mmCIF file of C-alpha atoms in Angstrom:
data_model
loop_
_atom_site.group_PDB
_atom_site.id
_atom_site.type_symbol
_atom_site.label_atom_id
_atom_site.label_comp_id
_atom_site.label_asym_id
_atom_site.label_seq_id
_atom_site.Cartn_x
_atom_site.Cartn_y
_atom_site.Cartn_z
ATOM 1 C CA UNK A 1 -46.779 -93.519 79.927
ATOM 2 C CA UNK A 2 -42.920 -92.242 80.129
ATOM 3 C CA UNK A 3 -43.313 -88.164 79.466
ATOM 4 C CA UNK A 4 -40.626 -86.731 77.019
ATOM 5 C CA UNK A 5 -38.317 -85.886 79.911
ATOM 6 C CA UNK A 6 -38.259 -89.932 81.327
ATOM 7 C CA UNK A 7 -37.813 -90.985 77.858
ATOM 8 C CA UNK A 8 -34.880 -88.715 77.547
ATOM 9 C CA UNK A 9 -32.777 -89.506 80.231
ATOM 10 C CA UNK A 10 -33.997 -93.289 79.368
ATOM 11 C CA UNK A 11 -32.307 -93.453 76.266
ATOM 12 C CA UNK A 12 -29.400 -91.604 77.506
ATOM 13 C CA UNK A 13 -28.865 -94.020 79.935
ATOM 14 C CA UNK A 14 -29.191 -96.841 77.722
ATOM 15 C CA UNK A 15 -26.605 -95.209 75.440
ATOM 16 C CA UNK A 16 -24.225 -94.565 77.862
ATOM 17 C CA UNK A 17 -24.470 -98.412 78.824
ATOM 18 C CA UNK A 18 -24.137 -99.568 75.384
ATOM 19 C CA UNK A 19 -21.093 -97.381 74.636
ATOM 20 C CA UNK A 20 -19.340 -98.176 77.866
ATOM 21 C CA UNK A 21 -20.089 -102.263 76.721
ATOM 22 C CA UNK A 22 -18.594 -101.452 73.151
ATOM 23 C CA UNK A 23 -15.575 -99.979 74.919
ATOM 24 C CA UNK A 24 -14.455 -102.020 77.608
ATOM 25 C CA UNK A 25 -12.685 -104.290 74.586
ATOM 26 C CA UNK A 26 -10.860 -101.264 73.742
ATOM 27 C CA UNK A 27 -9.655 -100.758 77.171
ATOM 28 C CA UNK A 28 -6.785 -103.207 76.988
ATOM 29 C CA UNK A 29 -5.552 -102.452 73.550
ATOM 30 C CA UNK A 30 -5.283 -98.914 75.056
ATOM 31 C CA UNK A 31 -2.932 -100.354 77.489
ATOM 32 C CA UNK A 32 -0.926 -102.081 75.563
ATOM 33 C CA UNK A 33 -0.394 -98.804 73.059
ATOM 34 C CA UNK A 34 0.765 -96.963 75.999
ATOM 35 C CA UNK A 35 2.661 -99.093 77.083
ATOM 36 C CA UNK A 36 4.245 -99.484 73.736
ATOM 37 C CA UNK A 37 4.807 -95.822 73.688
ATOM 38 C CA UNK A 38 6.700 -95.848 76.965
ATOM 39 C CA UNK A 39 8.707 -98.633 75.490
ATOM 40 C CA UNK A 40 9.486 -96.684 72.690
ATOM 41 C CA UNK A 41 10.543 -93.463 74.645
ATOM 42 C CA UNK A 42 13.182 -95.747 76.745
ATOM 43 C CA UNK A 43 14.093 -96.691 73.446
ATOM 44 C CA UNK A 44 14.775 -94.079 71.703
ATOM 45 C CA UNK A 45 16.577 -92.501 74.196
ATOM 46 C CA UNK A 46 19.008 -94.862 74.402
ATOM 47 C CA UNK A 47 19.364 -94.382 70.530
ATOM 48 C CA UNK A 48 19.861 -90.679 70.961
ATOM 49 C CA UNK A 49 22.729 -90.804 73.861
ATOM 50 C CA UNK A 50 24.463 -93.178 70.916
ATOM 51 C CA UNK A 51 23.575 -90.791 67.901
ATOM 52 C CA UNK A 52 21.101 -93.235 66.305
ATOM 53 C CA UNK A 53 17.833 -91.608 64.641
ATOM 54 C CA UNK A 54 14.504 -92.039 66.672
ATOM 55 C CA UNK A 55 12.774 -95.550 65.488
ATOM 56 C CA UNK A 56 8.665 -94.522 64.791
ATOM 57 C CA UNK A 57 5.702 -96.848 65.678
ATOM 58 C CA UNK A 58 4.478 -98.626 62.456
ATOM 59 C CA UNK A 59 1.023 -100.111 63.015
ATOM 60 C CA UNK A 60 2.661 -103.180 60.279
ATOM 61 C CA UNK A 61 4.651 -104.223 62.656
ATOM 62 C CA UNK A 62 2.654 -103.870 65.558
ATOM 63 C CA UNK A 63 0.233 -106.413 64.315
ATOM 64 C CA UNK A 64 3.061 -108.645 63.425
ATOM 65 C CA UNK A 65 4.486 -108.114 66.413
ATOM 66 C CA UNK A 66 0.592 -108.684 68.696
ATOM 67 C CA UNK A 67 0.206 -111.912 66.304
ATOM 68 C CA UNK A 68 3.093 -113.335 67.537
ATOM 69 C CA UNK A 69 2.681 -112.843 70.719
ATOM 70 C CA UNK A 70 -0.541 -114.106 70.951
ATOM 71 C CA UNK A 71 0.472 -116.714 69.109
ATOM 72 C CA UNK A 72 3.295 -117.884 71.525
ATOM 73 C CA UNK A 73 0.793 -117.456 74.325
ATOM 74 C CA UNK A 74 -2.118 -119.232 73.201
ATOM 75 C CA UNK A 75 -0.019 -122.182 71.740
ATOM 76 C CA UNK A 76 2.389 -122.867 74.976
ATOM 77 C CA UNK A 77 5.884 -122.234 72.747
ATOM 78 C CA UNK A 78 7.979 -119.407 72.736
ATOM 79 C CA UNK A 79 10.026 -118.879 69.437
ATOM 80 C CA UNK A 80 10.954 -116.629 66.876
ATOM 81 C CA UNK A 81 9.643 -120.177 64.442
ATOM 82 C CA UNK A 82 5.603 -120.163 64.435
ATOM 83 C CA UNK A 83 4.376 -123.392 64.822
ATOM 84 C CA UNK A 84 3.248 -123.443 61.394
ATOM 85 C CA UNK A 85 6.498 -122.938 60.362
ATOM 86 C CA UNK A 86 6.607 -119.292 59.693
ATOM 87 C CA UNK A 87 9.515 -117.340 59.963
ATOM 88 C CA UNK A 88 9.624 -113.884 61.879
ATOM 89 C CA UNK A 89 10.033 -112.240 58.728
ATOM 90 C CA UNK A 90 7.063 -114.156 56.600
ATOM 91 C CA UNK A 91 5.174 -113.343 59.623
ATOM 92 C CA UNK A 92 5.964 -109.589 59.311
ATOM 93 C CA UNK A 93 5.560 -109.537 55.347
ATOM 94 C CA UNK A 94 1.901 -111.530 55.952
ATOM 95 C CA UNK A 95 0.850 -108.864 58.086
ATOM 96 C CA UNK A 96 1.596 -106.579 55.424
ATOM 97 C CA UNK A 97 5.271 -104.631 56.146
ATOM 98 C CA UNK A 98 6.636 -105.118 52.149
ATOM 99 C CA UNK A 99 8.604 -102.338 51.392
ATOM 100 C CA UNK A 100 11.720 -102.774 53.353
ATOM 101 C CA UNK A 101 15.199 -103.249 52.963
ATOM 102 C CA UNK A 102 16.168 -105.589 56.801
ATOM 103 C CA UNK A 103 13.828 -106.726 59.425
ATOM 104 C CA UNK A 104 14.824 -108.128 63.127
ATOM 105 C CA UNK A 105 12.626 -109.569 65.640
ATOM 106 C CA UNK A 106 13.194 -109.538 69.629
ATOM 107 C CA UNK A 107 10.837 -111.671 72.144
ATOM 108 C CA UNK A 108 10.579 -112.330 75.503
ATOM 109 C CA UNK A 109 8.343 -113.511 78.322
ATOM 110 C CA UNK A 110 7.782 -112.218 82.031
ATOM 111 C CA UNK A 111 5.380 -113.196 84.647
ATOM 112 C CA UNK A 112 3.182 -109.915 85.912
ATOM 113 C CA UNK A 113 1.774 -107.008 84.342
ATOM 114 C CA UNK A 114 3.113 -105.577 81.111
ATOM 115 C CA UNK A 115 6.042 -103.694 82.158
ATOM 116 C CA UNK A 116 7.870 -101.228 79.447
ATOM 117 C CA UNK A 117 10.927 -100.674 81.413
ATOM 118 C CA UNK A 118 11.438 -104.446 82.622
ATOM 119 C CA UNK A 119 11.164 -105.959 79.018
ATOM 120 C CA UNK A 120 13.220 -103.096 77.757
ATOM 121 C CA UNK A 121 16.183 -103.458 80.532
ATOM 122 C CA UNK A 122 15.816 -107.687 79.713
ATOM 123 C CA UNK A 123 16.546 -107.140 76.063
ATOM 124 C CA UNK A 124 19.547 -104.680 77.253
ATOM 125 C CA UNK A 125 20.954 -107.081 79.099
ATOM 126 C CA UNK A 126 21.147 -109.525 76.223
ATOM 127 C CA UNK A 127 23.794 -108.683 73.205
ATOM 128 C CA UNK A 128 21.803 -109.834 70.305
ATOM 129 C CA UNK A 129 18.641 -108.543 71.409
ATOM 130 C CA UNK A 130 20.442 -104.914 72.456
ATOM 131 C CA UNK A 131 21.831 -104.574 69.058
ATOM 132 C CA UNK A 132 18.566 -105.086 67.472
ATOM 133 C CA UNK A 133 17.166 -102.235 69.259
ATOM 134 C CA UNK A 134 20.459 -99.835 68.726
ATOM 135 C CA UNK A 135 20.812 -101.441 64.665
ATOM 136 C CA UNK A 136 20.122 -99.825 61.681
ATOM 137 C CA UNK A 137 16.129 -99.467 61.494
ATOM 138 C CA UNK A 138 13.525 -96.602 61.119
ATOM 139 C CA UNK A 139 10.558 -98.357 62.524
ATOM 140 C CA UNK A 140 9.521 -100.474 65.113
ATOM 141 C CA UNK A 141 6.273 -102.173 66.472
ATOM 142 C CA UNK A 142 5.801 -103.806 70.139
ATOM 143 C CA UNK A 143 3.468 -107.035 70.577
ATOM 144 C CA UNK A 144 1.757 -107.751 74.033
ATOM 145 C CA UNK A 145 0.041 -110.175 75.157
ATOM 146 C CA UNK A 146 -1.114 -111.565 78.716
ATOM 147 C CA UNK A 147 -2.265 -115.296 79.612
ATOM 148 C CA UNK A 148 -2.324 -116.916 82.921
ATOM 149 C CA UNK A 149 -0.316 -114.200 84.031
ATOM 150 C CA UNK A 150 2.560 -114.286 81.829
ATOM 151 C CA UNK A 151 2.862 -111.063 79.007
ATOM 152 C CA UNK A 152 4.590 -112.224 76.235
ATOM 153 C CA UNK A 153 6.037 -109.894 74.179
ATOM 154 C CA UNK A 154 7.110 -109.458 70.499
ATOM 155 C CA UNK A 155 9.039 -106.220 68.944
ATOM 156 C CA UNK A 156 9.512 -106.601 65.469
ATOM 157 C CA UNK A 157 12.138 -103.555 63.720
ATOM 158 C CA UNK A 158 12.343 -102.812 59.996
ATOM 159 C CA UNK A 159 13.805 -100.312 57.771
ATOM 160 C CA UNK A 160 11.894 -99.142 55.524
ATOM 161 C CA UNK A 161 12.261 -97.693 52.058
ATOM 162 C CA UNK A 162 9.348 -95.410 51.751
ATOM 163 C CA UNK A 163 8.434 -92.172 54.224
ATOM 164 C CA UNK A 164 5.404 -93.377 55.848
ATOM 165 C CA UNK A 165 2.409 -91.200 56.370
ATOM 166 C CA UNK A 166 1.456 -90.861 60.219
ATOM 167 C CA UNK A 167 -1.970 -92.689 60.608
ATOM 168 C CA UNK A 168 -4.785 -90.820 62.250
ATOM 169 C CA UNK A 169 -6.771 -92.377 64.673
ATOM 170 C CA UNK A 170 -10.003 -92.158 63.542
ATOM 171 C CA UNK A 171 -11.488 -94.874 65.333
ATOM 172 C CA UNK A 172 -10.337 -93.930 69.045
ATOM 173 C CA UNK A 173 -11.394 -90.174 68.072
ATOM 174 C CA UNK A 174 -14.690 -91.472 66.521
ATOM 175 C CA UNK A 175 -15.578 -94.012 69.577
ATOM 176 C CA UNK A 176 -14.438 -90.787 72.487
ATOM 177 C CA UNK A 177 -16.818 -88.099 70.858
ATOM 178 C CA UNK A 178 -19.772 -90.082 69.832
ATOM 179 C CA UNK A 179 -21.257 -90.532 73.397
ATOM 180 C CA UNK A 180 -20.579 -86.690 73.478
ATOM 181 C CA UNK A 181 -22.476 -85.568 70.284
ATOM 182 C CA UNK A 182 -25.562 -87.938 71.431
ATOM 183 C CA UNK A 183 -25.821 -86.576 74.786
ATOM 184 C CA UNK A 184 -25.759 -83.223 73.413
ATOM 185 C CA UNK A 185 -28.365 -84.396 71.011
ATOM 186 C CA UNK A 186 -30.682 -85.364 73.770
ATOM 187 C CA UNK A 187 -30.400 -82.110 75.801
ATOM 188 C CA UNK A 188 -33.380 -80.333 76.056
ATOM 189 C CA UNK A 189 -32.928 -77.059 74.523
ATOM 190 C CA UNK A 190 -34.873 -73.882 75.810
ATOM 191 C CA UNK A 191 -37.721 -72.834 74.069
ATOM 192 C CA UNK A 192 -38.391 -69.317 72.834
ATOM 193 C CA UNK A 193 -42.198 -68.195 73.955
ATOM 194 C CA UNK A 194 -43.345 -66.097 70.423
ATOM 195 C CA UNK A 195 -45.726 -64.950 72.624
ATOM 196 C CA UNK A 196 -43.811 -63.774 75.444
ATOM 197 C CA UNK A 197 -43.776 -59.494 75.580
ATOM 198 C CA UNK A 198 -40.151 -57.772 74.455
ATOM 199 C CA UNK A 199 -38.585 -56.407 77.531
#
C-alpha cells in the first residue's frame, strides 16, 4: 500500500502532467500575442516619429483578425473577400467590434516563422497598406496563423467611439498560479508535538 508520502508526490506528479497537457495549447497563442505585441511596438513607433497617437490592442479585432487568417490558410485563398462572401468589415462587426466610426484591414503571407518586424517592414513597403497603419485609428488587432509553413497574417484597425476598458487576463493568471496553489496544498506541513517539553 502507497504510505501518505508516495501518495503525495503521486498526485503531484500526476497534476503537474495534467496541467502541462492543458497548457501546451496555450503555448502557441502565447506566441502569437507576443508577437503581436512586438508588432505593435514597431508600430507605434513609427506613429510617434509622425505625431500620430499610440493604436491599443483590442481583443475584437484580434479575433477578427485570427479568423481571417485562419480562414485564408485553411481554405488555400488569400483575400480581404471570405469565401463566403464576407467582407473585412462584416467579418470584424461578426466578431463583435460595433461601436466604431472606420475600420481598415491589411493582410499578407510569408513563408517561415511568424516574424513581427518582416510583416511590419512588407506592409511599409506597400502605400495602401502603410497608410492603414499611419491612418486615423485608435485600435488595432494582429491575426496569425501558420500552415505548411506559411504564417498568414491579418491586422484589422478601427476607431472606435467608446474608451475601452483594458481586459484583465484572468485566464493566463488563473492557468500560471493554479499548479502553484496545489503544490503548496500538497506540501507536508510540520507538525507541532503537544507533547514535546517548552525549551
Amino acid at each position: 500500500m502507497l504510505n501518505r508520502e508516495m501518495f503525495r508526490a503521486l498526485m503531484l506528479s500526476l497534476l503537474v502532467v495534467c496541467t502541462t497537457m492543458s497548457l501546451l495549447p496555450r503555448l502557441q497563442v502565447l506566441a502569437e500575442t507576443s508577437v503581436e505585441s512586438d508588432f505593435m511596438a514597431i508600430l507605434n513607433a513609427e506613429r510617434a516619429t509622425l505625431g500620430k497617437s499610440p493604436l491599443s490592442i483590442n481583443s475584437y479585432l484580434t479575433t477578427a483578425a485570427y479568423l481571417h487568417s485562419q480562414d485564408m490558410a485553411e481554405q488555400g485563398y488569400f483575400s480581404h473577400t471570405s469565401l463566403d462572401g464576407r467582407t473585412f468589415d462584416q467579418r470584424i462587426i461578426a466578431a463583435g467590434y460595433t461601436n466604431y466610426s472606420s475600420l481598415a484591414e491589411n493582410i499578407a503571407y510569408a513563408y517561415g516563422e511568424p516574424d513581427a518586424a518582416r510583416v511590419y517592414s512588407m506592409w511599409k513597403n506597400s502605400t495602401g497598406h502603410y497608410a492603414n497603419m499611419m491612418g486615423d485609428f485608435n485600435e488595432a488587432g494582429l491575426g496569425i496563423y501558420s500552415k505548411n509553413g506559411y504564417t498568414y497574417y491579418t491586422l484589422d484597425l478601427g476607431k472606435s467611439n467608446i474608451s475601452q476598458i483594458p481586459e484583465f487576463p484572468f485566464t493566463t493568471m488563473l492557468f500560471a498560479f493554479l499548479p502553484l496553489a496545489f503544490a503548496l496544498a500538497l506540501i507536508k506541513r510540520p507538525r507541532t508535538n503537544p507533547h514535546a517539553p517548552e525549551a
